[in-house]
Short mmCIF file of C-alpha atoms in Angstrom, two decimals:
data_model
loop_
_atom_site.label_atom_id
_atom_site.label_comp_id
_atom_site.label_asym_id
_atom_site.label_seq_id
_atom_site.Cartn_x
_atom_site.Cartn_y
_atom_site.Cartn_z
CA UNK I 1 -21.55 21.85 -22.91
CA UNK I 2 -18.99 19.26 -21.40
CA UNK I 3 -16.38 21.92 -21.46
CA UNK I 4 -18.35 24.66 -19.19
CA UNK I 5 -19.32 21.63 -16.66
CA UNK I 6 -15.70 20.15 -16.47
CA UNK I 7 -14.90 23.96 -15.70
CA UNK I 8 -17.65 24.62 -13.51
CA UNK I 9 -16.31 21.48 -11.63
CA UNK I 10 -12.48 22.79 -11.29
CA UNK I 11 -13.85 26.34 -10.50
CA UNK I 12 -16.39 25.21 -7.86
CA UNK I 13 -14.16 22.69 -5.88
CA UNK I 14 -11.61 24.54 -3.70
CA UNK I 15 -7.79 22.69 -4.71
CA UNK I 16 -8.73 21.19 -8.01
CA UNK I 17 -6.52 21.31 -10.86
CA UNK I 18 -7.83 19.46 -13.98
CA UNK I 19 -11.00 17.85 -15.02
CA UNK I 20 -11.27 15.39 -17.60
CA UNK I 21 -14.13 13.29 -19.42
CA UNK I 22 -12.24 10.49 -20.60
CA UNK I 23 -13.19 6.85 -22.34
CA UNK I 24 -11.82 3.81 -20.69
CA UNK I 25 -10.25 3.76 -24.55
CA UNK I 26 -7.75 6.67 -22.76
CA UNK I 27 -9.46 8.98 -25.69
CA UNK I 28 -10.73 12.35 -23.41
CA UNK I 29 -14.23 13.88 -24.62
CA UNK I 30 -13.28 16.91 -22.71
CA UNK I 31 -11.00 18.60 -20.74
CA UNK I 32 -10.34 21.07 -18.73
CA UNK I 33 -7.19 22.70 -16.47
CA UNK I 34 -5.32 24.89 -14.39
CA UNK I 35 -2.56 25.80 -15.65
CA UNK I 36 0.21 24.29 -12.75
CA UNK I 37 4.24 24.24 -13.32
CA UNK I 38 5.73 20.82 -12.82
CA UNK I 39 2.57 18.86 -14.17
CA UNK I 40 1.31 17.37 -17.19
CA UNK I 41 -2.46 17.03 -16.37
CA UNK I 42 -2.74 15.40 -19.90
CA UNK I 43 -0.29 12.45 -19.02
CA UNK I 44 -2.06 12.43 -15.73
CA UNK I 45 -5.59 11.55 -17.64
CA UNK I 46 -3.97 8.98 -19.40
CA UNK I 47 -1.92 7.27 -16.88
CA UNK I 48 -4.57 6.90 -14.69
CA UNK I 49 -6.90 5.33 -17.18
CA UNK I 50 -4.46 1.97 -16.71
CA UNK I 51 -5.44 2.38 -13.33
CA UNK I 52 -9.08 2.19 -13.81
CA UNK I 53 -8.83 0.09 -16.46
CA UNK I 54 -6.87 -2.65 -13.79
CA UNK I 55 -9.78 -1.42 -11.68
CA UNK I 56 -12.20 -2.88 -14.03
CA UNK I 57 -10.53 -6.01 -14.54
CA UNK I 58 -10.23 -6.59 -11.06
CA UNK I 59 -13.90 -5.93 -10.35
CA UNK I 60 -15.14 -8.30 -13.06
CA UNK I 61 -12.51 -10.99 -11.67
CA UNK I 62 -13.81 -10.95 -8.06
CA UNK I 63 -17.51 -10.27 -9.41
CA UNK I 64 -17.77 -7.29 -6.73
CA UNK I 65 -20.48 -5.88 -9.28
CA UNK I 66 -19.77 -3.16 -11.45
CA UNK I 67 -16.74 -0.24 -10.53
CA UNK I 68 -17.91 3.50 -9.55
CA UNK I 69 -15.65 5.42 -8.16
CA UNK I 70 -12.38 5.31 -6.80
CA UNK I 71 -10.15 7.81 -4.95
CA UNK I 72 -6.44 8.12 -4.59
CA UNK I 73 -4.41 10.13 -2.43
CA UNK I 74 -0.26 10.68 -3.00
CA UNK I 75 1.36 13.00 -1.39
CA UNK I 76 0.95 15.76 -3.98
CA UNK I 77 -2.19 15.22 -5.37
CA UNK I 78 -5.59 13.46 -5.11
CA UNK I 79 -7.38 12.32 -7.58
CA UNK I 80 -11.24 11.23 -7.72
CA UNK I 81 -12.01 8.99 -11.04
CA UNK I 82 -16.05 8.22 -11.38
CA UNK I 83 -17.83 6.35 -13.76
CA UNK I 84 -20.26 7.96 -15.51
CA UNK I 85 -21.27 5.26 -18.25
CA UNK I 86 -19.81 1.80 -19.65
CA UNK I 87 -17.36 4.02 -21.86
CA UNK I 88 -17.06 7.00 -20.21
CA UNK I 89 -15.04 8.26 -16.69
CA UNK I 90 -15.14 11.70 -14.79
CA UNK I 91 -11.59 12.65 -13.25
CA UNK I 92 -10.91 15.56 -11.21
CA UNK I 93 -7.56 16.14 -10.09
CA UNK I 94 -6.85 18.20 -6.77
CA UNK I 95 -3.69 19.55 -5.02
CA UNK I 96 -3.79 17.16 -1.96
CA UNK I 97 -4.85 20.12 0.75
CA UNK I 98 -7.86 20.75 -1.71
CA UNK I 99 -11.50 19.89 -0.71
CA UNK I 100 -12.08 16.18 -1.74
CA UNK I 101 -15.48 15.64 -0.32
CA UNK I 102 -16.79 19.21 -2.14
CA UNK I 103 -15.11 18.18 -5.76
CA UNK I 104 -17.01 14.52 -4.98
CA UNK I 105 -20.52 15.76 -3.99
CA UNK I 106 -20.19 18.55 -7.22
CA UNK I 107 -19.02 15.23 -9.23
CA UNK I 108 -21.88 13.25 -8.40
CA UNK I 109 -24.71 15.97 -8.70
CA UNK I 110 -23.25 16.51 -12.30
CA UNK I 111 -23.97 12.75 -13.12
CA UNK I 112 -26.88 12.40 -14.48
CA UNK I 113 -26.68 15.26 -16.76
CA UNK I 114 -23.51 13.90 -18.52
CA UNK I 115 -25.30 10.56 -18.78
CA UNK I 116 -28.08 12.01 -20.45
CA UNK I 117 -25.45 14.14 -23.02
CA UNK I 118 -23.39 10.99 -23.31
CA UNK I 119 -25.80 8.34 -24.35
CA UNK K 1 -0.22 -8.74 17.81
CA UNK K 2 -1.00 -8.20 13.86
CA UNK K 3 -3.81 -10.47 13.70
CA UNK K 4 -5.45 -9.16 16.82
CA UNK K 5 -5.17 -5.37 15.05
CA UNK K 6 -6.85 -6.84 12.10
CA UNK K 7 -9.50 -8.57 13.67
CA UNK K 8 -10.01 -5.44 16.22
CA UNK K 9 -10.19 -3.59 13.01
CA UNK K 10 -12.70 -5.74 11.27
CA UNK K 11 -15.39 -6.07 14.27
CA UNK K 12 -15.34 -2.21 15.02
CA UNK K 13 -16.03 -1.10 11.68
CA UNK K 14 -19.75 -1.66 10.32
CA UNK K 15 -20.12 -3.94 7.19
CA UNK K 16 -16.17 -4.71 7.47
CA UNK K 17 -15.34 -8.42 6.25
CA UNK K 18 -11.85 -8.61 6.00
CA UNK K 19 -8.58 -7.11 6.24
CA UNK K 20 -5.21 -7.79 5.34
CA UNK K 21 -1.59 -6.93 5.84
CA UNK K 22 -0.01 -7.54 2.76
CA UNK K 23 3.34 -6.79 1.25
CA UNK K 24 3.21 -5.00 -2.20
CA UNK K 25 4.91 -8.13 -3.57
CA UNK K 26 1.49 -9.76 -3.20
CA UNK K 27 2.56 -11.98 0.10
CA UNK K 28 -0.03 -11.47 3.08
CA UNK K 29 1.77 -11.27 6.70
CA UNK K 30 -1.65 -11.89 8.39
CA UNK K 31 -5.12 -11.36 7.51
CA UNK K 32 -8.38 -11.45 9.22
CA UNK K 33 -11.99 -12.70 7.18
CA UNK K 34 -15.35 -12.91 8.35
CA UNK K 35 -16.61 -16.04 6.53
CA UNK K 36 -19.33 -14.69 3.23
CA UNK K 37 -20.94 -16.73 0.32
CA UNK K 38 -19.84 -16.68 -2.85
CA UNK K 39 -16.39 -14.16 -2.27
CA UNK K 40 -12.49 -15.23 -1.74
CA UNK K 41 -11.37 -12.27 0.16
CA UNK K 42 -8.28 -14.03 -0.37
CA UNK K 43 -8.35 -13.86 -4.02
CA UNK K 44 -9.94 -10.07 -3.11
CA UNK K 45 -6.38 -9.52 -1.98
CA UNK K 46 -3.93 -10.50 -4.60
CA UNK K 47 -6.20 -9.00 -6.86
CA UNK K 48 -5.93 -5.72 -5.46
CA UNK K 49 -1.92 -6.05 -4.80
CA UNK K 50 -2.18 -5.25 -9.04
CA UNK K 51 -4.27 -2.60 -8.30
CA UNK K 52 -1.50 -0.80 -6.10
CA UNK K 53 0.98 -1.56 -7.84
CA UNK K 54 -0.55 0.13 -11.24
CA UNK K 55 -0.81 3.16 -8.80
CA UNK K 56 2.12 2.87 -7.39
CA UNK K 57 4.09 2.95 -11.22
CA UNK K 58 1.75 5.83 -12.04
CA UNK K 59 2.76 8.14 -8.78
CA UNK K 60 6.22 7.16 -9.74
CA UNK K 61 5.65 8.43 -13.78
CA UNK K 62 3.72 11.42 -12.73
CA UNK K 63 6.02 12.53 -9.82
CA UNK K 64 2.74 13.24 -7.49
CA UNK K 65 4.53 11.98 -4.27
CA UNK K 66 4.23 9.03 -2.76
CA UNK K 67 1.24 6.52 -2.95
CA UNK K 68 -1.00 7.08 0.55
CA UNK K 69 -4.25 5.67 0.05
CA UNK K 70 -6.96 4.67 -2.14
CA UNK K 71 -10.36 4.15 -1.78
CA UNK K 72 -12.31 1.55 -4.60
CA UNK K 73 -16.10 1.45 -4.46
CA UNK K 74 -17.63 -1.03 -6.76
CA UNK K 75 -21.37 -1.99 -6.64
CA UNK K 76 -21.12 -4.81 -4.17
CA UNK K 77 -17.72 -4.04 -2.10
CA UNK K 78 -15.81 -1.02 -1.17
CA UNK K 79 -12.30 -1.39 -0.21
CA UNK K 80 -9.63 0.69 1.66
CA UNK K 81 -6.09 0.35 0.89
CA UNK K 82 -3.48 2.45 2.91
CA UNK K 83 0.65 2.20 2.66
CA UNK K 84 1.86 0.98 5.65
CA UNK K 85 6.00 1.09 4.94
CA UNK K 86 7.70 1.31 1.34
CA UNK K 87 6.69 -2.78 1.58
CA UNK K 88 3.42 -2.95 3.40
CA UNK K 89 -0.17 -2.23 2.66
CA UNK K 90 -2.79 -2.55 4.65
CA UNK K 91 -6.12 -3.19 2.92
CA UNK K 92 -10.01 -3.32 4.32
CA UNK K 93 -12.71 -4.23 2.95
CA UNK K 94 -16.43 -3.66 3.39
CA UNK K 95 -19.86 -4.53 2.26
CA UNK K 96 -20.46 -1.56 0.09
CA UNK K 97 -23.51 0.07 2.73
CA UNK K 98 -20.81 -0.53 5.09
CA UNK K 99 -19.02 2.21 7.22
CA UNK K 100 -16.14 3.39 5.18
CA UNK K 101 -15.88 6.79 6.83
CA UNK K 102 -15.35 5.05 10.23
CA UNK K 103 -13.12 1.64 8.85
CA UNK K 104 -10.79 4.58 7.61
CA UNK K 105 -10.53 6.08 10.55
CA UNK K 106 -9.66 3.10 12.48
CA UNK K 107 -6.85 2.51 10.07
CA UNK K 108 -5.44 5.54 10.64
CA UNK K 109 -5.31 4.79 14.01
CA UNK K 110 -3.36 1.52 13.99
CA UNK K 111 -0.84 2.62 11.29
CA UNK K 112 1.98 4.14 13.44
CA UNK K 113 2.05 0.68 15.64
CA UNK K 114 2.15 -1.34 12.52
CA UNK K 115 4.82 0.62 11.75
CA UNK K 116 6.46 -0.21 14.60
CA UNK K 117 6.27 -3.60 13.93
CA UNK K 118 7.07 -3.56 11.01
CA UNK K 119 10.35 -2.02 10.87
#
């Protein structure tokens, strides 16, 4: 089930490269990707669960209320990380000319099904 | 002339209650707050320098290009973070029903004269 959304995701949003379900524990549920030269999407997932994890810390530091979503743009690539649950994230990683707001809105409406799975 | 851009930058954008020029070394140049209970936009900031800098690391590991922007939404605060320079950021931050869409925009806007200045 998790596999044909992740892919649904990738297919659906014009750019994207990789979609992962991931615990903040950098364990993925799921994954799925493009196959791109140059790239390990894998080592992508994982690296950027530091960065949310920092994220997290931060949040609970500043007590800014609990993290959902962040976005950041290099000059290669884009990536959109969601939360979907205390111990669970949604990446989706785009080439950076791919459609950001499209991959965010498909993110978002596929929330509250992988809630429902997850829990 | 920087904290005139920041404080430009903070009254035009809706919900927008502070921004700061900051070098990635976690030193502020100038910074511009609106004055709100119970946060330390100043604490907001060196917080978030970790942030970047995580990001930063993980561009560098993953070869994805150079860190542009990022974009954290938590449940109370949203924040907007853009490179400036190879030294500079330049961070915003808004309530989170503020106007991120347009506080972007405006940042944009003022990054090749901080540039300028800056080099």
């Amino acid at each position: 089930m998790f596999k044909a959304t992740l892919e649904t995701l990738v297919k659906t949003t014009p750019g994207a490269v990789g979609a992962v379900l991931m615990g903040f524990d950098a364990i993925p549920i799921e994954q799925y990707y493009v196959q791109i030269d140059d790239v390990d999407l894998q080592l992508f997932a994982i690296e950027y669960t530091n960065v949310v994890k920092e994220i997290r810390k931060t949040a609970e530091i500043l007590g800014t209320g609990d993290f959902q979503e962040v976005t950041i743009k290099s000059a290669g690539f884009h990536v959109v990380i969601r939360a979907v649950t205390d111990d669970y994230f949604l990446a989706l990683t785009l080439h950076h000319d791919g459609n950001l707001g499209k991959g965010r809105f498909h993110m978002r409406r596929e929330l509250a099904t992988l809630r429902q799975a997850l829990i």
